[in-house]
């Protein structure tokens, strides 16, 4: 019989539980998104997020096991996100995982959420990215360019202000397009003409030209200025905003690929669902003849399947956590 890993993800506002086998195949996944609740407030309210995780986590587990026709005793390991994230939300997942482990004796693995996003690109794929590879983690909480090597994981650069997804969400809020902003802007931009609005070319000064850092606050301000006009062509404005943001992202990736030999480019996180970004990454990987790993659309945003997948190496080498496993709220980017 296959080994099944249960993945529990509750780091932010999605409660998600999944079963993944050691070949990275997703057997089943159940997710409850709290978007409609938090959209009433224009952003995530941590206490509401934590309370909803408590309400949903065990009903989701029950329905997952029923659908997969698997019982708790068939599980080989329980993987849970421990950091980074909202601490109240993380604690719900960690508490549930420890409770199940204590009751059944099934071993526990604590997972770094950013490593889980990287693993999302391997779900349902036959091959894994070969080392060394370059990875862009681009979501609502993070925008980091990292190198994954045999010796470890190194951050080349990260955002100095907003994460890219956060910039999407804030611009959508200013434009009264709803929350989360990414999917709405992505759709609108497809109908727009980016050349109608002149946006700044980001981080082109000597200081930042050859670095790997990101910054989107200037772009947000520029977009806000256009939003004050009465006669806005919203699809074109959103296309211009998105184009300027992804031009910076693409420039950073090209610079990294030009100066280092990577065997793969792995682009993950909520914003990796964006159609313009996916097209740009296809072109870049083709140009540099680098294997591209993008998650399937349903695994771009936070989900339990990627948490389970990230635990496969630890499961195979039997590196399990004990009951001191705890949640850590740090916004720390990946260690390096
Ligand atoms: O990875 P994720 O689910 O949560 C974090 O760990 O942050 O990412 C959520 C973010 C939100 O900011 C959302 O607006 C953005 O991903 N997003 C997108 C798209 N779909 C989701 N941004 C741009 N284009 C999209 N299609
Ligand atoms: Zn995430």
CSV table of C-alpha atoms and ligand atoms in Angstrom, one decimal:
chain,number,residue,atom,x,y,z
A,1,UNK,CA,0.0,0.0,0.0
A,2,UNK,CA,1.1,3.6,-0.7
A,3,UNK,CA,2.3,5.9,2.0
A,4,UNK,CA,-0.2,8.7,2.5
A,5,UNK,CA,0.8,12.1,4.0
A,6,UNK,CA,-1.9,14.3,5.5
A,7,UNK,CA,-1.1,18.0,5.0
A,8,UNK,CA,-2.7,20.7,7.1
A,9,UNK,CA,-2.4,24.3,6.1
A,10,UNK,CA,-3.9,27.1,8.2
A,11,UNK,CA,-1.2,29.9,8.1
A,12,UNK,CA,-3.5,32.6,6.8
A,13,UNK,CA,-7.2,32.6,5.8
A,14,UNK,CA,-7.6,29.3,3.9
A,15,UNK,CA,-8.2,26.1,5.9
A,16,UNK,CA,-7.0,23.3,3.7
A,17,UNK,CA,-6.4,19.6,4.3
A,18,UNK,CA,-5.0,17.2,1.7
A,19,UNK,CA,-3.7,13.7,1.2
A,20,UNK,CA,-0.6,13.3,-1.0
A,21,UNK,CA,1.3,10.1,-1.7
A,22,UNK,CA,5.1,9.9,-1.8
A,23,UNK,CA,5.1,10.2,-5.6
A,24,UNK,CA,3.7,13.8,-5.1
A,25,UNK,CA,0.2,12.7,-6.4
A,26,UNK,CA,-2.7,14.5,-4.8
A,27,UNK,CA,-5.2,11.9,-3.6
A,28,UNK,CA,-7.8,14.4,-2.3
A,29,UNK,CA,-7.9,17.9,-1.0
A,30,UNK,CA,-10.5,20.0,0.9
A,31,UNK,CA,-10.3,23.7,1.3
A,32,UNK,CA,-12.5,26.3,2.8
A,33,UNK,CA,-11.7,29.8,1.7
A,34,UNK,CA,-12.7,32.6,4.0
A,35,UNK,CA,-12.4,35.2,1.3
A,36,UNK,CA,-16.1,36.2,1.4
A,37,UNK,CA,-15.8,36.9,5.2
A,38,UNK,CA,-12.6,38.9,5.0
A,39,UNK,CA,-13.6,40.8,1.9
A,40,UNK,CA,-16.3,42.6,4.0
A,41,UNK,CA,-13.3,44.2,5.8
A,42,UNK,CA,-11.1,44.7,2.7
A,43,UNK,CA,-8.4,42.5,4.3
A,44,UNK,CA,-7.7,39.6,6.7
A,45,UNK,CA,-8.9,40.0,10.3
A,46,UNK,CA,-6.6,37.6,12.2
A,47,UNK,CA,-9.0,36.7,15.0
A,48,UNK,CA,-11.8,35.9,12.6
A,49,UNK,CA,-9.4,33.8,10.5
A,50,UNK,CA,-8.3,31.7,13.6
A,51,UNK,CA,-11.9,31.2,14.7
A,52,UNK,CA,-12.9,30.0,11.3
A,53,UNK,CA,-10.0,27.5,11.1
A,54,UNK,CA,-11.3,26.0,14.4
A,55,UNK,CA,-14.8,25.7,13.0
A,56,UNK,CA,-13.6,24.0,9.8
A,57,UNK,CA,-10.6,21.9,10.4
A,58,UNK,CA,-12.1,18.7,11.8
A,59,UNK,CA,-15.2,18.7,9.5
A,60,UNK,CA,-12.8,19.1,6.6
A,61,UNK,CA,-10.7,16.2,7.9
A,62,UNK,CA,-13.8,14.0,8.2
A,63,UNK,CA,-15.0,14.8,4.7
A,64,UNK,CA,-11.5,14.3,3.2
A,65,UNK,CA,-11.0,10.8,4.8
A,66,UNK,CA,-14.6,9.8,3.7
A,67,UNK,CA,-14.0,10.9,0.1
A,68,UNK,CA,-10.6,9.2,-0.1
A,69,UNK,CA,-12.0,6.1,1.8
A,70,UNK,CA,-9.0,6.2,4.1
A,71,UNK,CA,-9.0,6.0,7.8
A,72,UNK,CA,-6.6,7.9,10.2
A,73,UNK,CA,-4.7,4.7,10.8
A,74,UNK,CA,-3.8,4.5,7.1
A,75,UNK,CA,-1.8,7.7,7.3
A,76,UNK,CA,2.0,7.5,7.3
A,77,UNK,CA,2.7,11.1,8.5
A,78,UNK,CA,1.0,14.4,9.4
A,79,UNK,CA,2.5,17.5,8.0
A,80,UNK,CA,1.5,20.9,9.3
A,81,UNK,CA,2.6,24.5,8.5
A,82,UNK,CA,4.4,25.9,11.5
A,83,UNK,CA,5.7,29.2,10.1
A,84,UNK,CA,5.6,31.9,8.8
A,85,UNK,CA,2.1,33.2,9.1
A,86,UNK,CA,-0.6,34.6,11.4
A,87,UNK,CA,0.2,33.0,14.8
A,88,UNK,CA,-3.4,32.5,15.8
A,89,UNK,CA,-4.2,30.7,12.5
A,90,UNK,CA,-1.0,28.6,12.6
A,91,UNK,CA,-1.7,27.5,16.2
A,92,UNK,CA,-5.1,25.9,15.1
A,93,UNK,CA,-3.4,23.7,12.5
A,94,UNK,CA,-0.4,22.8,14.8
A,95,UNK,CA,-2.8,22.0,17.7
A,96,UNK,CA,-5.0,19.8,15.4
A,97,UNK,CA,-1.9,18.0,14.0
A,98,UNK,CA,-0.5,17.3,17.5
A,99,UNK,CA,-3.9,16.1,18.7
A,100,UNK,CA,-4.2,13.6,15.9
A,101,UNK,CA,-0.6,12.5,16.3
A,102,UNK,CA,-1.1,12.1,20.1
A,103,UNK,CA,-4.2,10.0,19.6
A,104,UNK,CA,-2.9,7.8,16.8
A,105,UNK,CA,0.9,7.7,17.1
A,106,UNK,CA,1.3,8.9,13.5
A,107,UNK,CA,4.5,10.9,13.2
A,108,UNK,CA,4.5,14.7,12.8
A,109,UNK,CA,6.5,16.9,10.4
A,110,UNK,CA,6.6,20.7,10.8
A,111,UNK,CA,6.7,22.6,7.5
A,112,UNK,CA,8.0,26.1,6.5
A,113,UNK,CA,5.2,27.6,4.4
A,114,UNK,CA,7.6,29.0,1.8
A,115,UNK,CA,9.2,25.5,1.3
A,116,UNK,CA,5.6,24.2,0.9
A,117,UNK,CA,5.0,26.8,-1.9
A,118,UNK,CA,8.1,25.5,-3.6
A,119,UNK,CA,6.9,21.9,-3.3
A,120,UNK,CA,3.6,23.0,-4.9
A,121,UNK,CA,5.3,23.0,-8.3
A,122,UNK,CA,6.0,19.3,-8.0
A,123,UNK,CA,2.4,18.2,-7.3
A,124,UNK,CA,1.1,15.8,-9.8
A,125,UNK,CA,4.3,16.0,-11.9
A,126,UNK,CA,6.5,13.1,-12.8
A,127,UNK,CA,9.8,15.0,-12.3
A,128,UNK,CA,11.2,17.4,-9.6
A,129,UNK,CA,13.3,20.4,-10.1
A,130,UNK,CA,17.0,19.4,-10.2
A,131,UNK,CA,19.5,21.3,-8.0
A,132,UNK,CA,20.6,24.0,-8.1
A,133,UNK,CA,17.4,25.9,-9.1
A,134,UNK,CA,16.1,29.4,-8.9
A,135,UNK,CA,12.7,30.1,-7.3
A,136,UNK,CA,10.5,33.1,-7.2
A,137,UNK,CA,8.0,33.0,-4.3
A,138,UNK,CA,5.4,35.6,-5.1
A,139,UNK,CA,2.3,35.8,-3.0
A,140,UNK,CA,0.2,38.0,-0.7
A,141,UNK,CA,2.9,37.8,2.1
A,142,UNK,CA,6.1,37.3,0.2
A,143,UNK,CA,8.1,38.3,-2.8
A,144,UNK,CA,11.5,36.6,-2.7
A,145,UNK,CA,13.9,35.3,-5.2
A,146,UNK,CA,15.8,32.4,-3.8
A,147,UNK,CA,18.4,29.8,-4.8
A,148,UNK,CA,18.0,26.2,-3.8
A,149,UNK,CA,21.3,24.4,-3.8
A,150,UNK,CA,22.7,21.2,-2.4
A,151,UNK,CA,24.2,23.2,0.5
A,152,UNK,CA,20.9,24.9,1.4
A,153,UNK,CA,18.5,27.7,0.5
A,154,UNK,CA,19.7,31.2,0.0
A,155,UNK,CA,17.7,34.4,-0.4
A,156,UNK,CA,19.0,36.5,-3.3
A,157,UNK,CA,16.6,39.3,-2.7
A,158,UNK,CA,13.1,40.1,-1.3
A,159,UNK,CA,10.7,43.0,-1.3
A,160,UNK,CA,11.6,46.1,0.6
A,161,UNK,CA,7.9,47.1,1.1
A,162,UNK,CA,4.7,45.4,-0.1
A,163,UNK,CA,4.6,41.8,-1.4
A,164,UNK,CA,3.4,41.7,-5.0
A,165,UNK,CA,0.1,40.1,-4.0
A,166,UNK,CA,-0.4,42.8,-1.4
A,167,UNK,CA,0.2,45.4,-4.1
A,168,UNK,CA,-2.5,43.8,-6.2
A,169,UNK,CA,-4.9,43.7,-3.2
A,170,UNK,CA,-4.2,47.3,-2.2
A,171,UNK,CA,-4.6,48.6,-5.8
A,172,UNK,CA,-7.8,46.7,-6.2
A,173,UNK,CA,-9.1,48.1,-2.9
A,174,UNK,CA,-8.3,51.7,-4.0
A,175,UNK,CA,-10.0,51.0,-7.3
A,176,UNK,CA,-13.0,49.4,-5.5
A,177,UNK,CA,-12.6,46.2,-7.4
A,178,UNK,CA,-13.0,43.9,-4.3
A,179,UNK,CA,-10.7,41.5,-2.4
A,180,UNK,CA,-8.6,39.6,-3.2
A,181,UNK,CA,-7.4,41.9,-6.0
A,182,UNK,CA,-5.1,39.6,-8.0
A,183,UNK,CA,-7.7,37.5,-9.8
A,184,UNK,CA,-9.9,40.5,-10.6
A,185,UNK,CA,-6.9,42.6,-12.0
A,186,UNK,CA,-5.6,39.6,-13.9
A,187,UNK,CA,-9.0,39.3,-15.7
A,188,UNK,CA,-9.5,43.0,-16.3
A,189,UNK,CA,-6.0,43.5,-17.6
A,190,UNK,CA,-6.6,41.0,-20.4
A,191,UNK,CA,-9.1,43.4,-21.9
A,192,UNK,CA,-6.9,46.5,-21.5
A,193,UNK,CA,-4.2,48.3,-23.3
A,194,UNK,CA,-1.2,48.9,-21.0
A,195,UNK,CA,0.3,51.6,-23.3
A,196,UNK,CA,-2.6,54.0,-22.4
A,197,UNK,CA,-1.0,54.7,-19.0
A,198,UNK,CA,2.6,55.5,-18.4
A,199,UNK,CA,3.8,53.8,-15.3
A,200,UNK,CA,7.3,54.1,-13.7
A,201,UNK,CA,10.0,51.7,-14.6
A,202,UNK,CA,10.8,50.2,-11.2
A,203,UNK,CA,14.2,50.2,-9.4
A,204,UNK,CA,16.4,51.3,-12.3
A,205,UNK,CA,18.7,53.6,-10.3
A,206,UNK,CA,22.4,52.6,-10.0
A,207,UNK,CA,21.8,51.4,-6.4
A,208,UNK,CA,19.2,48.9,-7.3
A,209,UNK,CA,19.8,48.1,-11.0
A,210,UNK,CA,21.9,45.1,-10.3
A,211,UNK,CA,20.3,43.9,-7.2
A,212,UNK,CA,17.6,41.3,-6.5
A,213,UNK,CA,15.3,43.5,-4.3
A,214,UNK,CA,11.8,44.4,-5.2
A,215,UNK,CA,9.7,47.5,-4.3
A,216,UNK,CA,6.1,48.2,-5.4
A,217,UNK,CA,5.1,51.2,-3.3
A,218,UNK,CA,6.1,53.7,-6.0
A,219,UNK,CA,3.9,51.8,-8.5
A,220,UNK,CA,1.0,51.8,-6.0
A,221,UNK,CA,1.3,55.6,-5.7
A,222,UNK,CA,1.5,56.1,-9.4
A,223,UNK,CA,-1.6,53.9,-9.9
A,224,UNK,CA,-3.4,55.8,-7.2
A,225,UNK,CA,-2.7,59.1,-8.9
A,226,UNK,CA,-4.4,57.9,-12.1
A,227,UNK,CA,-7.3,56.6,-10.1
A,228,UNK,CA,-8.1,60.2,-9.1
A,229,UNK,CA,-9.1,61.0,-12.7
A,230,UNK,CA,-12.7,60.9,-13.5
A,231,UNK,CA,-12.4,59.2,-16.8
A,232,UNK,CA,-10.6,56.0,-16.1
A,233,UNK,CA,-10.2,53.1,-18.6
A,234,UNK,CA,-9.9,50.6,-15.7
A,235,UNK,CA,-8.9,47.5,-17.8
A,236,UNK,CA,-6.0,49.6,-19.4
A,237,UNK,CA,-4.9,51.1,-16.0
A,238,UNK,CA,-4.8,47.6,-14.5
A,239,UNK,CA,-2.9,46.3,-17.5
A,240,UNK,CA,-0.4,49.1,-17.1
A,241,UNK,CA,0.0,48.4,-13.3
A,242,UNK,CA,0.4,44.7,-13.8
A,243,UNK,CA,2.9,45.2,-16.7
A,244,UNK,CA,5.1,47.5,-14.7
A,245,UNK,CA,5.1,45.1,-11.7
A,246,UNK,CA,5.9,42.0,-13.8
A,247,UNK,CA,8.6,43.8,-15.8
A,248,UNK,CA,10.6,44.2,-12.6
A,249,UNK,CA,10.0,40.6,-11.7
A,250,UNK,CA,11.1,39.4,-15.1
A,251,UNK,CA,14.2,41.7,-15.1
A,252,UNK,CA,15.3,40.2,-11.8
A,253,UNK,CA,14.9,36.7,-13.1
A,254,UNK,CA,16.7,37.3,-16.3
A,255,UNK,CA,19.6,38.9,-14.4
A,256,UNK,CA,19.8,35.8,-12.1
A,257,UNK,CA,19.6,33.4,-15.0
A,258,UNK,CA,22.3,35.3,-17.0
A,259,UNK,CA,24.8,35.1,-14.1
A,260,UNK,CA,24.3,31.6,-12.8
A,261,UNK,CA,23.6,28.2,-14.1
A,262,UNK,CA,20.4,26.9,-12.8
A,263,UNK,CA,18.7,23.6,-13.8
A,264,UNK,CA,15.2,24.9,-13.2
A,265,UNK,CA,13.1,28.0,-12.6
A,266,UNK,CA,10.3,27.4,-10.0
A,267,UNK,CA,7.7,30.1,-9.7
A,268,UNK,CA,5.2,29.7,-6.9
A,269,UNK,CA,2.7,31.4,-4.6
A,270,UNK,CA,-0.7,33.0,-5.1
A,271,UNK,CA,0.5,35.5,-7.8
A,272,UNK,CA,1.9,32.6,-9.9
A,273,UNK,CA,-1.7,32.0,-11.0
A,274,UNK,CA,-1.5,35.2,-13.0
A,275,UNK,CA,-1.8,34.7,-16.7
A,276,UNK,CA,0.7,37.5,-17.7
A,277,UNK,CA,3.3,36.3,-15.3
A,278,UNK,CA,2.9,32.6,-16.5
A,279,UNK,CA,3.4,33.7,-20.1
A,280,UNK,CA,6.4,35.8,-19.2
A,281,UNK,CA,8.0,32.9,-17.3
A,282,UNK,CA,7.3,30.5,-20.2
A,283,UNK,CA,9.2,32.9,-22.5
A,284,UNK,CA,12.1,33.4,-20.2
A,285,UNK,CA,12.6,29.7,-19.4
A,286,UNK,CA,12.5,29.0,-23.2
A,287,UNK,CA,15.1,31.7,-23.8
A,288,UNK,CA,17.5,30.3,-21.2
A,289,UNK,CA,16.6,26.7,-21.9
A,290,UNK,CA,15.7,26.2,-18.3
A,291,UNK,CA,13.1,23.7,-17.1
A,292,UNK,CA,10.0,25.7,-15.8
A,293,UNK,CA,8.0,24.5,-12.8
A,294,UNK,CA,4.7,26.3,-12.3
A,295,UNK,CA,2.1,24.8,-10.0
A,296,UNK,CA,-1.3,23.8,-11.4
A,297,UNK,CA,-3.7,26.7,-10.9
A,298,UNK,CA,-5.5,25.1,-7.9
A,299,UNK,CA,-2.1,24.7,-6.1
A,300,UNK,CA,-0.9,28.3,-6.5
A,301,UNK,CA,-2.7,29.7,-3.5
A,302,UNK,CA,-2.3,28.3,0.0
A,303,UNK,CA,-3.3,24.6,0.2
A,304,UNK,CA,-2.7,21.5,2.3
A,305,UNK,CA,-1.4,19.4,-0.7
A,306,UNK,CA,1.8,21.5,-0.9
A,307,UNK,CA,2.3,21.2,2.9
A,308,UNK,CA,2.1,17.4,2.6
A,309,UNK,CA,4.4,17.4,-0.5
A,310,UNK,CA,7.0,19.4,1.4
A,311,UNK,CA,7.1,16.7,4.1
A,312,UNK,CA,8.0,13.9,1.7
A,313,UNK,CA,11.8,14.3,2.0
A,314,UNK,CA,11.6,14.4,5.9
A,315,UNK,CA,9.2,11.4,5.8
A,316,UNK,CA,11.6,9.4,3.7
A,317,UNK,CA,14.6,10.1,6.0
A,318,UNK,CA,12.4,9.7,9.1
A,319,UNK,CA,13.0,13.2,10.4
A,320,UNK,CA,10.0,13.7,12.6
A,321,UNK,CA,9.1,16.4,15.1
A,322,UNK,CA,8.2,15.8,18.7
A,323,UNK,CA,5.4,17.4,20.8
A,324,UNK,CA,7.4,20.5,21.4
A,325,UNK,CA,6.4,21.4,17.8
A,326,UNK,CA,5.1,25.0,17.9
A,327,UNK,CA,3.9,27.8,15.6
A,328,UNK,CA,6.2,30.7,14.9
A,329,UNK,CA,4.7,33.9,13.6
A,330,UNK,CA,7.9,35.3,12.0
A,331,UNK,CA,7.7,37.1,8.8
A,332,UNK,CA,11.2,35.9,8.2
A,333,UNK,CA,11.9,35.1,4.6
A,334,UNK,CA,13.4,31.7,3.9
A,335,UNK,CA,16.6,31.1,5.9
A,336,UNK,CA,20.0,31.2,4.1
B,1,LIG,O1,-0.2,32.3,-1.7
B,1,LIG,P1,-1.4,33.0,-1.3
B,1,LIG,O2,-2.7,32.2,-1.3
B,1,LIG,O3,-1.3,33.5,0.2
B,1,LIG,C1,-0.1,34.0,0.8
B,1,LIG,O4,0.7,33.2,1.3
B,1,LIG,O5,0.0,35.2,0.7
B,1,LIG,O6,-1.5,34.3,-2.1
B,1,LIG,C2,-2.6,35.2,-2.1
B,1,LIG,C3,-2.3,36.3,-3.0
B,1,LIG,C4,-3.3,37.5,-2.9
B,1,LIG,O7,-2.6,38.7,-2.7
B,1,LIG,C5,-4.0,37.5,-4.3
B,1,LIG,O8,-4.4,38.7,-4.7
B,1,LIG,C6,-2.9,37.0,-5.2
B,1,LIG,O9,-2.2,36.0,-4.4
B,1,LIG,N1,-3.4,36.4,-6.4
B,1,LIG,C7,-3.1,36.8,-7.6
B,1,LIG,C8,-3.8,36.0,-8.6
B,1,LIG,N2,-4.5,35.1,-7.9
B,1,LIG,C9,-4.2,35.3,-6.5
B,1,LIG,N3,-2.3,37.9,-8.0
B,1,LIG,C10,-2.3,38.2,-9.4
B,1,LIG,N4,-2.9,37.4,-10.3
B,1,LIG,C11,-3.7,36.4,-10.0
B,1,LIG,N5,-4.3,35.7,-10.9
B,2,LIG,ZN1,1.2,31.3,0.9
